[in-house]
Short mmCIF file of C-alpha atoms and ligand atoms in Angstrom, two decimals:
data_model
loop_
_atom_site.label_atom_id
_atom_site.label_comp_id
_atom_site.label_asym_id
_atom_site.label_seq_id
_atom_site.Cartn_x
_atom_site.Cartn_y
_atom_site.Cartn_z
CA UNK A 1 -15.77 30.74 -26.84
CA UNK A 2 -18.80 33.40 -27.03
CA UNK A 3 -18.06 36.83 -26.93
CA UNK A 4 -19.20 37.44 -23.39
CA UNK A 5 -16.23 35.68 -22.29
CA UNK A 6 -14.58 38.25 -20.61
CA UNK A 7 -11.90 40.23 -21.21
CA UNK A 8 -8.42 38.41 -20.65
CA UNK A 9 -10.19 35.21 -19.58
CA UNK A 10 -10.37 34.80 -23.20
CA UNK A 11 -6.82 34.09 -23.60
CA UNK A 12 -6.46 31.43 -21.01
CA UNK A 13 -5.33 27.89 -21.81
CA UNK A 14 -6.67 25.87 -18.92
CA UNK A 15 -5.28 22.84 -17.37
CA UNK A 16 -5.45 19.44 -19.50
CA UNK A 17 -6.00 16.62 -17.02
CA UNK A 18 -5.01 12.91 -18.33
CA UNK A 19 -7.26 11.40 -20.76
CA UNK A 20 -10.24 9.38 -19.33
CA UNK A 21 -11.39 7.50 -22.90
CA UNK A 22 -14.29 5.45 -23.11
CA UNK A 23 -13.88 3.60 -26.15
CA UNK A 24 -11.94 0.64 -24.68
CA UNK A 25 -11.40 -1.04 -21.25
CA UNK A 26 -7.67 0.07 -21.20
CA UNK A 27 -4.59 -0.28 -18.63
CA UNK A 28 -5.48 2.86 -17.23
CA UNK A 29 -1.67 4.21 -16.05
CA UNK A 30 -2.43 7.84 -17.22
CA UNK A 31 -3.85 9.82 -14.02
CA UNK A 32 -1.77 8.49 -11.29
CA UNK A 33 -4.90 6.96 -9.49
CA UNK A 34 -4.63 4.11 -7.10
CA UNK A 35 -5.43 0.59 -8.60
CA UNK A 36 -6.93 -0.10 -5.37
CA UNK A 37 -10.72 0.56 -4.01
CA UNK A 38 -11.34 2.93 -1.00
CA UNK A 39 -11.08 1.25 2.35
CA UNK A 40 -14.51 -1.08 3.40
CA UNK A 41 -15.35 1.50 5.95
CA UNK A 42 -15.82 4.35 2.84
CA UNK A 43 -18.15 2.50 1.32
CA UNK A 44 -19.87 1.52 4.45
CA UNK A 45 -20.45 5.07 5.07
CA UNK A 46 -21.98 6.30 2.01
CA UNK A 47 -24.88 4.44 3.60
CA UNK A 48 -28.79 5.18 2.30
CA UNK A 49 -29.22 7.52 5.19
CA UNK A 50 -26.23 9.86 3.95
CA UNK A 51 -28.49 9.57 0.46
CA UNK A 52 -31.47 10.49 2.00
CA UNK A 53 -29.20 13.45 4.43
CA UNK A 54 -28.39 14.67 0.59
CA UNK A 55 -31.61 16.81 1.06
CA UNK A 56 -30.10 18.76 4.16
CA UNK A 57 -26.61 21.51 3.18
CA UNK A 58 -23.37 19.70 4.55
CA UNK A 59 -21.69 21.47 7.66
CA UNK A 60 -19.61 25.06 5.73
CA UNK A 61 -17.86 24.33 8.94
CA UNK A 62 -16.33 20.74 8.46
CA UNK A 63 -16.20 20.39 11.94
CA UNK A 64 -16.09 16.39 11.97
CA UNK A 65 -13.53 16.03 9.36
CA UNK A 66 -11.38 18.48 10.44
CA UNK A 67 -11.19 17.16 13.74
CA UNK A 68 -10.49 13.77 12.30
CA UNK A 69 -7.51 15.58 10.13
CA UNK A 70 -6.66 17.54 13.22
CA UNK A 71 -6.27 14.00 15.09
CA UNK A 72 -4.39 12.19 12.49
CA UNK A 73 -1.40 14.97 11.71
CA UNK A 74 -1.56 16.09 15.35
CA UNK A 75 -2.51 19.67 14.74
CA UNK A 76 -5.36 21.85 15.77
CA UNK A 77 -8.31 21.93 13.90
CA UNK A 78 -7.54 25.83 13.13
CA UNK A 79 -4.80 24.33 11.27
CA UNK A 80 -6.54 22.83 8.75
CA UNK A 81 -8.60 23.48 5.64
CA UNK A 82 -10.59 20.88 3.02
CA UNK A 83 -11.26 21.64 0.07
CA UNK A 84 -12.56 20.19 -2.99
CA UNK A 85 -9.87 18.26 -3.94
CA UNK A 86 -6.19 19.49 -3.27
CA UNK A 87 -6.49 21.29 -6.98
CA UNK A 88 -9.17 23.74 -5.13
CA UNK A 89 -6.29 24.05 -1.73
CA UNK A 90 -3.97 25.25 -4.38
CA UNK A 91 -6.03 27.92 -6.08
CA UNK A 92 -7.39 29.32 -2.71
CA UNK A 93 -3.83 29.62 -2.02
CA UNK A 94 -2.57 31.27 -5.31
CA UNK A 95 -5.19 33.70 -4.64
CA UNK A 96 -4.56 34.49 -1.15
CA UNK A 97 -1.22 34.55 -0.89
CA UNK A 98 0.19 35.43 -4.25
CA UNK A 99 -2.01 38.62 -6.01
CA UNK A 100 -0.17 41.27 -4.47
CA UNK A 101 2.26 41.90 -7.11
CA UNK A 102 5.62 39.97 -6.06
CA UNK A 103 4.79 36.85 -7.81
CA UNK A 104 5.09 33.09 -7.84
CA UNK A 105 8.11 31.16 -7.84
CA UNK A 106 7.84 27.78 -9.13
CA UNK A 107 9.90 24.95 -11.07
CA UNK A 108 10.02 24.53 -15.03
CA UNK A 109 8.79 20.98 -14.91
CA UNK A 110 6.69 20.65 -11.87
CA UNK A 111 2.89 20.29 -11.89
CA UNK A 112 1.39 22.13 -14.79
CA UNK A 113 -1.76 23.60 -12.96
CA UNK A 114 0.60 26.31 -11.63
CA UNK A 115 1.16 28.62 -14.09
CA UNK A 116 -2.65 28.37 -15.04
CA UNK A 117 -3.01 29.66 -11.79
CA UNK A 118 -0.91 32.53 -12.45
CA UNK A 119 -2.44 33.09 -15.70
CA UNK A 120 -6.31 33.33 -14.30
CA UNK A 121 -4.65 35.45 -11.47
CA UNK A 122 -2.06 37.97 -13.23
CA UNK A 123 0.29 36.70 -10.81
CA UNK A 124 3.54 36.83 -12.54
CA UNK A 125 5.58 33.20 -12.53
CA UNK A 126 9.15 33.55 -11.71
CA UNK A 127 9.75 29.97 -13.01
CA UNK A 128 12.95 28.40 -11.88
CA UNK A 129 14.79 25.22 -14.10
CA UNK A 130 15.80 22.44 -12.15
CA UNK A 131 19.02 21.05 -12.75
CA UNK A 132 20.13 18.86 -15.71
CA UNK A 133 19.30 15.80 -13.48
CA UNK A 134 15.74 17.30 -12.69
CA UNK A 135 16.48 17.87 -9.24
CA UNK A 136 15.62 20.82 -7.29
CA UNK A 137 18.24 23.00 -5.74
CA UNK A 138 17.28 24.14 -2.82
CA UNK A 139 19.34 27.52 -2.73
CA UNK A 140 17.60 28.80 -6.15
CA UNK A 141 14.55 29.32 -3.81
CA UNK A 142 16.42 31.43 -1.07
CA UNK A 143 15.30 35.07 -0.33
CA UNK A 144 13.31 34.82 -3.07
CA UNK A 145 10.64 37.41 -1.47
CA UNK A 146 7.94 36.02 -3.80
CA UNK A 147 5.36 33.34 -2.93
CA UNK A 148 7.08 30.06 -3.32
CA UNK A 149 5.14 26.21 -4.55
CA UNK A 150 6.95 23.08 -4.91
CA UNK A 151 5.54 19.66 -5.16
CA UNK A 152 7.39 17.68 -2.77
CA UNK A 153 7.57 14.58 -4.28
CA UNK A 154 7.65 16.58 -7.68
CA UNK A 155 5.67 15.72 -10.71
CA UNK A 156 6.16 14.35 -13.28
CA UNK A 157 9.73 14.16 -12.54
CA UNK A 158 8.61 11.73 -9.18
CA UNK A 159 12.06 13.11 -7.61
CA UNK A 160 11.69 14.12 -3.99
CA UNK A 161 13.44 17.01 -1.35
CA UNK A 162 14.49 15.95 2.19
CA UNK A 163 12.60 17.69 5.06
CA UNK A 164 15.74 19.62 5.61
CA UNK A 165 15.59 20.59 2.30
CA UNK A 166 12.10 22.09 2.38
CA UNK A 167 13.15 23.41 6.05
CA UNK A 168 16.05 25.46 4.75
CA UNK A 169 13.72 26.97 2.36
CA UNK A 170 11.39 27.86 4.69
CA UNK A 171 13.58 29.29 6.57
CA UNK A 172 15.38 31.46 4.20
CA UNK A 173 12.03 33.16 3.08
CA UNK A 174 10.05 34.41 6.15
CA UNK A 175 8.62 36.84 4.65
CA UNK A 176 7.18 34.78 1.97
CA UNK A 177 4.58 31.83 2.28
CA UNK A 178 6.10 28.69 1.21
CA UNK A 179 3.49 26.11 -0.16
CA UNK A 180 4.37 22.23 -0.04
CA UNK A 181 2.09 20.33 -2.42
CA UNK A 182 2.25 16.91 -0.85
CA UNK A 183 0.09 15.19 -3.24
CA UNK A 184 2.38 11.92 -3.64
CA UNK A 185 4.24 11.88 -0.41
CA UNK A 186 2.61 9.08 1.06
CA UNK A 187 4.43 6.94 -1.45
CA UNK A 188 8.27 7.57 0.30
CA UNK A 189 8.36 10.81 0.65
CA UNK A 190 9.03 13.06 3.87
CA UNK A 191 6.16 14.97 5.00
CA UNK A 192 6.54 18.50 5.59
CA UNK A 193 3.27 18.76 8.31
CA UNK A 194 5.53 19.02 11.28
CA UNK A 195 7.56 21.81 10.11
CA UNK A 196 4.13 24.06 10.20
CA UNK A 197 4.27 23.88 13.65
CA UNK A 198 7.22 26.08 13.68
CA UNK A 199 6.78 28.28 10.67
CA UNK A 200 3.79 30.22 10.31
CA UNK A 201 5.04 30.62 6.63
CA UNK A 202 4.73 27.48 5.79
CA UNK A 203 1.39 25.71 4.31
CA UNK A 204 1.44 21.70 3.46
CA UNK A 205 -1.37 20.73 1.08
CA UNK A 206 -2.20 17.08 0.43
CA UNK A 207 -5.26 15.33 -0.83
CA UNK A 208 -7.02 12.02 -1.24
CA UNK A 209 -7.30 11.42 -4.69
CA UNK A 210 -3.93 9.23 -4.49
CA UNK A 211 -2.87 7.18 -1.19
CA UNK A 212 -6.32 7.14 -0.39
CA UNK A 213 -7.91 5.98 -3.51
CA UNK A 214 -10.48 8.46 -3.57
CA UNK A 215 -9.86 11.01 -6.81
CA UNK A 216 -13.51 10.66 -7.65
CA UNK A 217 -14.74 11.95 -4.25
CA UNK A 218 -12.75 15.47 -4.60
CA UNK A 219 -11.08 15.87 -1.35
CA UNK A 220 -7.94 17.79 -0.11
CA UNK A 221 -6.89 19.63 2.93
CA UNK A 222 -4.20 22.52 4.00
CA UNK A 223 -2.18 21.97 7.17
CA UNK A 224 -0.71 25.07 8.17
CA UNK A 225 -0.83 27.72 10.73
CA UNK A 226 -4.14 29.29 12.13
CA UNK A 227 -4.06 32.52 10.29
CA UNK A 228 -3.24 31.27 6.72
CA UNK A 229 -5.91 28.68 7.58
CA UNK A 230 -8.35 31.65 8.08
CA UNK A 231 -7.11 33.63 4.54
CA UNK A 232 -8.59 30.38 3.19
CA UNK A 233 -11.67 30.05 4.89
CA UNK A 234 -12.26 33.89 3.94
CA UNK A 235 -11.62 33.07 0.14
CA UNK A 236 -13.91 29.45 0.52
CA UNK A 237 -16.90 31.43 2.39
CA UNK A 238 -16.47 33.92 -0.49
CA UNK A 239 -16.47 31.78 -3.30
CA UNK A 240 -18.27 28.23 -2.21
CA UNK A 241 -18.92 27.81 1.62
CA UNK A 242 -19.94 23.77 0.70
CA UNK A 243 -17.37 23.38 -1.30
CA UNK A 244 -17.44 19.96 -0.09
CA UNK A 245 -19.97 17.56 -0.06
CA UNK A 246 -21.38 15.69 2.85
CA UNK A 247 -20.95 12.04 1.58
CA UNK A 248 -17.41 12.84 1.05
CA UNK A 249 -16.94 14.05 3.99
CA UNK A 250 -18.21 11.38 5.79
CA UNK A 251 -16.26 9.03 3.20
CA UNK A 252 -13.05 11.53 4.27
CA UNK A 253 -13.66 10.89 8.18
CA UNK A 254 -14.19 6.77 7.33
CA UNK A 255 -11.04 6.58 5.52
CA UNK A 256 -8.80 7.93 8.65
CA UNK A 257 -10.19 5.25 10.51
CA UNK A 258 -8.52 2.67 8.07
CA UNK A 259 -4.91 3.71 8.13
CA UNK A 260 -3.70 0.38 8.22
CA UNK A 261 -5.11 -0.20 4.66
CA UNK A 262 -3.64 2.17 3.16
CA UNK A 263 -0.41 2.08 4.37
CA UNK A 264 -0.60 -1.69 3.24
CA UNK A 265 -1.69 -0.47 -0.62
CA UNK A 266 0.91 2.06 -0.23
CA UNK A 267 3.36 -0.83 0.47
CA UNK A 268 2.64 -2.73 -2.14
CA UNK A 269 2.75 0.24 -4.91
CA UNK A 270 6.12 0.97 -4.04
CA UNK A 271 7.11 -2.84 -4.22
CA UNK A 272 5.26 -3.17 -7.79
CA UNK A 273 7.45 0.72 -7.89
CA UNK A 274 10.53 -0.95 -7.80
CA UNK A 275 9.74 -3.97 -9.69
CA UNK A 276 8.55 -1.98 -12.45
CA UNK A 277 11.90 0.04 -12.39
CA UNK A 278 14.14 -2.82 -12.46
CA UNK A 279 12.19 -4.15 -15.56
CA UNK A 280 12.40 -1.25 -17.02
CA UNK A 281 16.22 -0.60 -16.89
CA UNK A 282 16.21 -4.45 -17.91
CA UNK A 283 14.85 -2.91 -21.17
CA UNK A 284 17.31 -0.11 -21.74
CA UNK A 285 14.68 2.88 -19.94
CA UNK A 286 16.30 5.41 -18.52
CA UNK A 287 14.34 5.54 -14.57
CA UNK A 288 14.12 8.44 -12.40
CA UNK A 289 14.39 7.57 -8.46
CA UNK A 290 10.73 7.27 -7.75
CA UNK A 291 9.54 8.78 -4.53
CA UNK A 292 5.61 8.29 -6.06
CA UNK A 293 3.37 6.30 -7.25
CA UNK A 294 4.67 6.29 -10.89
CA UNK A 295 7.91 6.24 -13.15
CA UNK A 296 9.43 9.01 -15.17
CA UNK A 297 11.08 7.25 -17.95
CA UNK A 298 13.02 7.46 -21.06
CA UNK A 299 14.80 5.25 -23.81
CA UNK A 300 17.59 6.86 -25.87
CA UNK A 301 16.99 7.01 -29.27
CA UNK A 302 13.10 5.87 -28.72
CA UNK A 303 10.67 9.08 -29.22
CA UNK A 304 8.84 9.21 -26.13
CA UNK A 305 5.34 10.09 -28.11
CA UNK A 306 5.52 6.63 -30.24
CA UNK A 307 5.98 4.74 -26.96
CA UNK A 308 2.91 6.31 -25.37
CA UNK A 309 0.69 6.25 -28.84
CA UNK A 310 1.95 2.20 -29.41
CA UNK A 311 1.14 1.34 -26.06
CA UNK A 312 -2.44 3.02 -26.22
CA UNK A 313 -2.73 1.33 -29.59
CA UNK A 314 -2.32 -1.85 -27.51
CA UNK A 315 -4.21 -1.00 -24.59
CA UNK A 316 -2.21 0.97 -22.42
CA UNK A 317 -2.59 4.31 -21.32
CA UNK A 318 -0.04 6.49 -20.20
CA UNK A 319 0.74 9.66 -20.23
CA UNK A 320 3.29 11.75 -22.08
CA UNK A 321 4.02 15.62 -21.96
CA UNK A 322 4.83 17.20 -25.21
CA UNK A 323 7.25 19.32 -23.49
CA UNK A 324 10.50 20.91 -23.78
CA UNK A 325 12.76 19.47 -21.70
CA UNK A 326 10.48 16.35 -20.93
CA UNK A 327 9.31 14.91 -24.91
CA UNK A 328 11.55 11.69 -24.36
CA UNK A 329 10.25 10.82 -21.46
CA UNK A 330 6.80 9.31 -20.09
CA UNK A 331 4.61 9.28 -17.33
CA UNK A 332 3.76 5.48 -15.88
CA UNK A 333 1.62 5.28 -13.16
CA UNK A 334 2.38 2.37 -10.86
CA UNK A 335 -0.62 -0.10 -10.79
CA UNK A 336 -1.03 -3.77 -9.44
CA UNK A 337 1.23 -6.42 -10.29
CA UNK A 338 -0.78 -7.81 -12.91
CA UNK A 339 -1.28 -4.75 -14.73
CA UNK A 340 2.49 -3.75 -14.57
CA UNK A 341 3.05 -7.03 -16.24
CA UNK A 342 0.64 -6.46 -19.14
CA UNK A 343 2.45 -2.94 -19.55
CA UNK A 344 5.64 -4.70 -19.38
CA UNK A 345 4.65 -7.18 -22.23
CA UNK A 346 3.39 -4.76 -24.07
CA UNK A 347 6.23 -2.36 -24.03
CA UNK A 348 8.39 -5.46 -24.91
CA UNK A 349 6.00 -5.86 -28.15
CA UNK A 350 6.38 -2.81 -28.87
CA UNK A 351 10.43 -2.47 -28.59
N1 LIG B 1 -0.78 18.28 -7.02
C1 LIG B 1 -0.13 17.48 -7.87
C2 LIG B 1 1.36 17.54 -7.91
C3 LIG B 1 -0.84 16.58 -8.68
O1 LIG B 1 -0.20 15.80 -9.55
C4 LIG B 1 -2.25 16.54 -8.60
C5 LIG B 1 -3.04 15.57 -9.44
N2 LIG B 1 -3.35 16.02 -10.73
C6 LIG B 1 -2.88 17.43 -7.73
C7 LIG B 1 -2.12 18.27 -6.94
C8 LIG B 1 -4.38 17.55 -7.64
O2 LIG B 1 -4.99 16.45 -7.10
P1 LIG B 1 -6.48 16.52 -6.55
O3 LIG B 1 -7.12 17.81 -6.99
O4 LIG B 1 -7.14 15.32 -7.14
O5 LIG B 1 -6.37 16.44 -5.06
#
């Protein structure tokens, strides 16, 4: 750190995002990426005449791929805002809806980017345990009167709320904005994007970088109503009005186009889900109901670190959170078949 860091920034501890070694070709089950490639039409558009358009700025506006967004969740495009993948939605949000002194309610185990949020912001956390189970319950986020986030499918716990669930929150806080981080719900989940018809409280965020295979390209979007779209267009054309690119976008736009594809890898994921599950109880694990695309799993009397350093020693990755709460357990993204088999016979080696 150099001494020009300034003031309190100094004492932030940023976000660690799952390991992305080098050293070895590895069963990569650590980041909760899709084992599958982007749709044919993605690639197709990141054609040599978006290289040579490089030279040109992108449109601040997004005008093509919101309408595309607009289209697909059947919203206007004043409801919607893309960002720079959904990690960029969610800080525009902390920022514009939770620095006026009232605070952030969130879960104890729940994504850990939150409460570096709060920290860069001075937004105090009001941080809520889920039950013993690692559910949510609902009624702990009632009348709150404090900005409220939940990932909906949660991580890492992969456990998900109903849409009634999220509605009754909603509901109960209307003087609050309610944020939905959607980032896994494509994998069984219950989207809340309808809801924001209704509620001008409430703002869905969901992104790319899983369903849709495209982490690398950095793209998210905001579904919500017109004016807390507009709080985060006045914090993007403050900040970064590209904040993102033009061969993603076009990339973005392509992959709409290809539903069918993804709902097919999304399929398949939660059948490999499933099979993966039942192996894993075959073995003694411990397996949380899985409305994502990985596993949250334990074995008793097994220390959750040794299982995730013995399967890296063998080629595995996955990823475990030294935690309260959560040390037993790990992390297993859901892969292909294959792979889930190599983690299986691995695991088995390693038991
Ligand atoms: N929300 C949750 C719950 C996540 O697990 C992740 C992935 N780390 C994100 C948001 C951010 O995803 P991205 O920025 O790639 O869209």
């Amino acid at each position: 750190m150099s001494k020009f860091f300034s003031g309190s920034l100094s004492r932030l501890s940023p976000y660690t995002p799952g390991e992305q070694p080098k050293d070895q070709q590895y069963v990569k089950l650590n980041a909760n990426e899709s084992p599958y490639p982007p749709s044919p039409g993605v690639a197709a558009a990141l054609n040599a005449q978006e290289a040579a358009n490089l030279r040109l700025y992108g449109d601040a506006a997004a005008k093509e791929l919101k309408a595309a967004l607009a289209k697909q969740y059947g919203v206007g495009p004043e409801n919607v805002f893309v960002a720079n993948g959904s990690d960029e939605a969610l800080n525009f949000a902390f920022l514009s809806y939770a620095t006026d002194g009232r605070g952030v309610a969130f879960a104890d185990l729940t994504y850990s980017f939150y409460p570096v949020f709060c920290d860069l912001y001075h937004i105090e956390a009001n941080i809520i345990p889920v039950k013993e189970d690692f559910s949510l319950d609902p009624k702990d986020y009632y009348g709150l009167h404090q900005t409220i986030v939940i990932a909906n499918p949660n991580a890492p716990t992969s456990l998900a709320l109903s849409r009634d669930q999220v509605e009754g929150i909603v509901k109960a806080n209307p003087d609050s904005v309610v944020v939905i981080d959607e980032a896994y719900v494509d994998f069984g989940g219950e989207s809340c994007v309808a809801l924001t018809r209704a509620y001008p409280n409430l703002l869905v965020i969901q992104t790319y970088s899983k369903s849709r295979s495209m982490a690398g390209a950095r793209l998210g979007y905001a579904i919500g109503d017109a004016a807390l779209i507009q709080d985060l267009e006045t914090i993007k054309f403050s900040t970064n009005p590209f904040n993102v690119n033009s061969l993603t976008m076009k990339a973005g736009v392509a992959a709409l186009e290809e539903q069918d594809y993804y709902d097919a890898n999304c399929k398949a994921i939660m059948e490999t889900r499933e099979y993966t599950a039942g192996e894993l109880r075959k073995l003694g694990f411990a397996v949380l109901p899985s409305k994502t695309n990985f596993l949250f799993a334990k074995k008793d009397g097994m220390d959750g670190a040794a299982i995730y350093q013995g399967l890296k020693e063998r080629g595995v990755l996955i990823r475990h959170f030294d935690k309260d709460r959560i040390r037993d357990y790990n992390r297993i993204t859901i892969g292909t078949k294959e792979q889930m088999d190599i983690f299986l016979e691995k695991l088995r080696e390693l038991l």
